[in-house]
Tab-separated table of C-alpha atoms in Angstrom:
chain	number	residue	atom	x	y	z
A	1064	UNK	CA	122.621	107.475	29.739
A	1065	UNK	CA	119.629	106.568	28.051
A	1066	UNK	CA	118.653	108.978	25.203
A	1067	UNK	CA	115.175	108.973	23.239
A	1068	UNK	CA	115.388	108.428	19.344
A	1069	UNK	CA	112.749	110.672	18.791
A	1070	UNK	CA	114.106	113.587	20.962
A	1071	UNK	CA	114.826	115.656	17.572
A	1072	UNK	CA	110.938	114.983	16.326
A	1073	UNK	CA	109.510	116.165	19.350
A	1074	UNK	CA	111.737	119.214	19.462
A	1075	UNK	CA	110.627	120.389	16.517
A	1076	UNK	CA	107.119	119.587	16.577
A	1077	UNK	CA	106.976	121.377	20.294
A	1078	UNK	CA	109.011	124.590	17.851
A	1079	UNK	CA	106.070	124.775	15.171
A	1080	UNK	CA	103.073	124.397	17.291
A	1081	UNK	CA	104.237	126.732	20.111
A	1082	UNK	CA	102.950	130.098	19.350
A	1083	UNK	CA	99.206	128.573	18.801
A	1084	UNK	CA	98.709	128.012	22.513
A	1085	UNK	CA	100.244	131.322	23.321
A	1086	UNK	CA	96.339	132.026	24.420
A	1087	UNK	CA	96.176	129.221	26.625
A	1088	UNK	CA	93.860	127.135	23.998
A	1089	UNK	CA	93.946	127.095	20.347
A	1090	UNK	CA	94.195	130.050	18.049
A	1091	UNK	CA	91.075	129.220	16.133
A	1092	UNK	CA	88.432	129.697	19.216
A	1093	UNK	CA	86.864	132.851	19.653
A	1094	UNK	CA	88.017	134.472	22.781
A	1095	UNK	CA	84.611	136.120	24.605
A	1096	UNK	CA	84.449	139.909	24.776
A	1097	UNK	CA	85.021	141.010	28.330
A	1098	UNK	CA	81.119	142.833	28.248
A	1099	UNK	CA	79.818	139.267	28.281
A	1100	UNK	CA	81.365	138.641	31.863
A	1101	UNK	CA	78.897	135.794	34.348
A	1102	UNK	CA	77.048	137.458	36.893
A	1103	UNK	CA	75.379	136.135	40.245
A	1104	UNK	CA	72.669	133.427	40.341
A	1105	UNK	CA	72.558	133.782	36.005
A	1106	UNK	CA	73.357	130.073	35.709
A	1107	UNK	CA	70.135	128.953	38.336
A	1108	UNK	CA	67.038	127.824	36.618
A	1109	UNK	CA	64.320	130.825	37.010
A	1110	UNK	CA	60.944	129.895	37.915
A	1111	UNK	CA	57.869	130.512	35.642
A	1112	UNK	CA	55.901	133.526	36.932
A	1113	UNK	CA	52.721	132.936	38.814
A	1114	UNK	CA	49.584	132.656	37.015
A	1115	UNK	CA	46.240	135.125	38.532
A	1116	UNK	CA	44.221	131.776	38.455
A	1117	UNK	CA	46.610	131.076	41.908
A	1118	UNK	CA	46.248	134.124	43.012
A	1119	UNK	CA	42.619	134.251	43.302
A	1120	UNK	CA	41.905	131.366	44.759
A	1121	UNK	CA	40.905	131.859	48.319
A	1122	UNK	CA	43.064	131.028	51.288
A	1123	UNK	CA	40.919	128.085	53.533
A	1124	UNK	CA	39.640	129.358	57.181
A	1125	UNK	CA	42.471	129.466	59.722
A	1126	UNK	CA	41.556	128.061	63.295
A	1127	UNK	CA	44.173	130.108	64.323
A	1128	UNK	CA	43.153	133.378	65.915
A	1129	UNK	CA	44.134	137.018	63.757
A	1130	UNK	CA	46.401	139.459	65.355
A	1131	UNK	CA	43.585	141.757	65.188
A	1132	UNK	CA	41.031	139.768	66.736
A	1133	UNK	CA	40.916	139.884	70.826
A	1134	UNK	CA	39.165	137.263	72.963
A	1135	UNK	CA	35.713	137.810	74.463
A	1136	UNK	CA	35.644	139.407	78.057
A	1137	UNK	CA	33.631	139.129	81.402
A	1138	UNK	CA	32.626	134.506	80.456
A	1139	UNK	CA	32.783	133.347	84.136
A	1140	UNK	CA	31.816	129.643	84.433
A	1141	UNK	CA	29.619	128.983	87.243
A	1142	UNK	CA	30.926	125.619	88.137
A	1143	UNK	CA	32.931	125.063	91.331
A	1144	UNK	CA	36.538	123.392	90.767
A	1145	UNK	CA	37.863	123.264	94.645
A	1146	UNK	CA	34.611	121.292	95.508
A	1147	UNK	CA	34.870	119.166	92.342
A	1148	UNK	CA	38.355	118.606	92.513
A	1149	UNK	CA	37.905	117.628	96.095
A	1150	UNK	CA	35.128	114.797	95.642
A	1151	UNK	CA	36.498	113.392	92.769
A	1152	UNK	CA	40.091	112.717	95.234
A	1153	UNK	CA	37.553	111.626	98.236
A	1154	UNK	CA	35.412	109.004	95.910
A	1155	UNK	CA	38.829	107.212	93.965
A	1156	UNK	CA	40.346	104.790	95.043
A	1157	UNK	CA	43.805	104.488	96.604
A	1158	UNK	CA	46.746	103.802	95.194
A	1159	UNK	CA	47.990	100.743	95.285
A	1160	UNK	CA	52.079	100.835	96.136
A	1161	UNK	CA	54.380	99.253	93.757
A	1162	UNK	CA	56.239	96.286	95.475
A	1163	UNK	CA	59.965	97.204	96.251
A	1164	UNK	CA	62.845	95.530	98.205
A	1165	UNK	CA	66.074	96.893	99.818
A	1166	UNK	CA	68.987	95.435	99.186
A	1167	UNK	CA	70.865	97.278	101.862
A	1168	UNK	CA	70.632	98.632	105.384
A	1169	UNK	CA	71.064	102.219	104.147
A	1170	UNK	CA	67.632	101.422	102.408
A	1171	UNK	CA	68.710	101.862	99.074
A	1172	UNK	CA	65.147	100.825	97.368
A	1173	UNK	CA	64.869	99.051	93.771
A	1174	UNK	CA	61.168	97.894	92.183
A	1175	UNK	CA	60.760	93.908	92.782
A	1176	UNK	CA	59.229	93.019	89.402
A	1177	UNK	CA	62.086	94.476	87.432
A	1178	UNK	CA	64.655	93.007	89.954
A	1179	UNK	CA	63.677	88.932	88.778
A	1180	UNK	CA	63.051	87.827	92.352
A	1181	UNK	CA	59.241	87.619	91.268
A	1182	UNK	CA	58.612	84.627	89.048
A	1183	UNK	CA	56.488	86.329	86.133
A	1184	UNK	CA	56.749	83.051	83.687
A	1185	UNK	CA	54.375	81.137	86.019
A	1186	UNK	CA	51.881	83.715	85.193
A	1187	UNK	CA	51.749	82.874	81.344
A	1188	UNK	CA	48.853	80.977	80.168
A	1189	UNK	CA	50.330	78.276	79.066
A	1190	UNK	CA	52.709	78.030	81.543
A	1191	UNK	CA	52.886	74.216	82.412
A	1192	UNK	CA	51.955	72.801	79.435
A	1193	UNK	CA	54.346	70.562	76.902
A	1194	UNK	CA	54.774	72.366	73.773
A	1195	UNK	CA	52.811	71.662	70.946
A	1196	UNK	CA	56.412	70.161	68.570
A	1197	UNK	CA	57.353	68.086	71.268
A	1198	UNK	CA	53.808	66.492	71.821
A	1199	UNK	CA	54.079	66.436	67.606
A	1200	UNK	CA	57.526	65.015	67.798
A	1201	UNK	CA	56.408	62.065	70.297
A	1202	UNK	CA	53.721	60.843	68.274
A	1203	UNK	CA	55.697	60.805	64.701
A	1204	UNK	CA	58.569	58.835	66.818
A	1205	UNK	CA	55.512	55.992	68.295
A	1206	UNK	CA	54.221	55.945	64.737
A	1207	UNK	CA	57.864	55.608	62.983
A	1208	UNK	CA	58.264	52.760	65.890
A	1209	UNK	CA	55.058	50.554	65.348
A	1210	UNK	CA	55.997	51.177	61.307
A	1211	UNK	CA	59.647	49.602	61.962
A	1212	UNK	CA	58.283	46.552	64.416
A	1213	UNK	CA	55.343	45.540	61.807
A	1214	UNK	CA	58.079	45.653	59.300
A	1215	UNK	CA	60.255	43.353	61.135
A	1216	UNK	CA	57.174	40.933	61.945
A	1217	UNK	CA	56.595	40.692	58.091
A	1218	UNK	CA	60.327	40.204	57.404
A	1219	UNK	CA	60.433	37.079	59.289
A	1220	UNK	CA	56.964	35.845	58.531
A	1221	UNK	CA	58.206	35.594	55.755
A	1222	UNK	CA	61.568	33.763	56.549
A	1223	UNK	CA	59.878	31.739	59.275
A	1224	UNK	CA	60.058	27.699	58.364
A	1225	UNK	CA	57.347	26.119	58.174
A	1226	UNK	CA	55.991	22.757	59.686
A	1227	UNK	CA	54.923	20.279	57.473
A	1228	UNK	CA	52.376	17.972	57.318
A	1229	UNK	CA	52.668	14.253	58.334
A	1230	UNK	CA	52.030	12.972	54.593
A	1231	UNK	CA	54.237	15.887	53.030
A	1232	UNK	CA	57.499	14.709	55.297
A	1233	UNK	CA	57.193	11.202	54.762
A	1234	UNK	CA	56.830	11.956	51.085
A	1235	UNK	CA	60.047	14.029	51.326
A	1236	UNK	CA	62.123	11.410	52.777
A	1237	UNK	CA	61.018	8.646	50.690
């Protein structure tokens, strides 16, 4: 069994140094007097008090009514609201219904231009059209082509033989 070398040094030093931390904490710190004991809310910060200057400022108009006040009796208006109400539903205009299908005989009904049976992309304005980077696309592909063939022109210009004169070939094969 394995047994510590310095079992005997720690025994003694554990001997000498018990009775300070009888207190639970060294001898030498001042234990606080039990008068001195924390008491609710003593550790929260406290505000400063309120100055007058506040105070004496005045509050701004409410739009809200007092309890006190009480609204204003016996104002009739003189306008008629059945009559009113009843040209202004003659004179608009109907409404139009909203286009539905039904999908079954029971006549379960769903609105058409959430269903996708309605095209709605052929109403876009530019509905029709070729887009604008494949119209781009086209014409850097015709110019990168007419580049490459005047390229290939010049290339064999330039490795093209050429005919000689008369004069010049019968001075060559002399």
């Amino acid at each position: 069994r394995y047994i510590s070398t310095f079992r005997p040094s720690v025994k003694c030093e554990v001997a000498k140094n018990k009775a300070q931390w009888k207190t639970m904490g060294p001898a030498k710190v001042a234990v606080p007097s039990p008068k001195d004991f924390l008491q609710k809310h003593s550790k929260e910060p406290k505000l400063p008090a309120r100055k007058k200057e506040q105070d004496s400022k005045k509050l701004p108009a409410l739009s809200v009514p007092r309890r006190t006040d009480h609204p204003i009796m016996g104002i009739q208006s003189k306008k008629n609201f059945i009559n009113t109400n009843a040209v202004a539903a003659i004179t608009r205009l109907p409404k139009k219904p909203q286009p539905i299908y039904v999908d079954r005989r029971q006549g379960d009904k769903y609105l058409l231009e959430t269903s996708g049976l309605v095209p709605k992309y052929i109403k876009k304005k530019d509905y029709g059209l070729i887009p604008k980077y494949v119209t781009r696309r086209n014409e850097e592909m015709k110019r990168a082509q007419k580049e490459y063939e005047a390229g290939i022109l010049e290339h064999l210009k330039k490795r093209a033989m050429k005919q000689l004169s008369d004069e010049e070939r019968t001075s060559l094969l002399q």
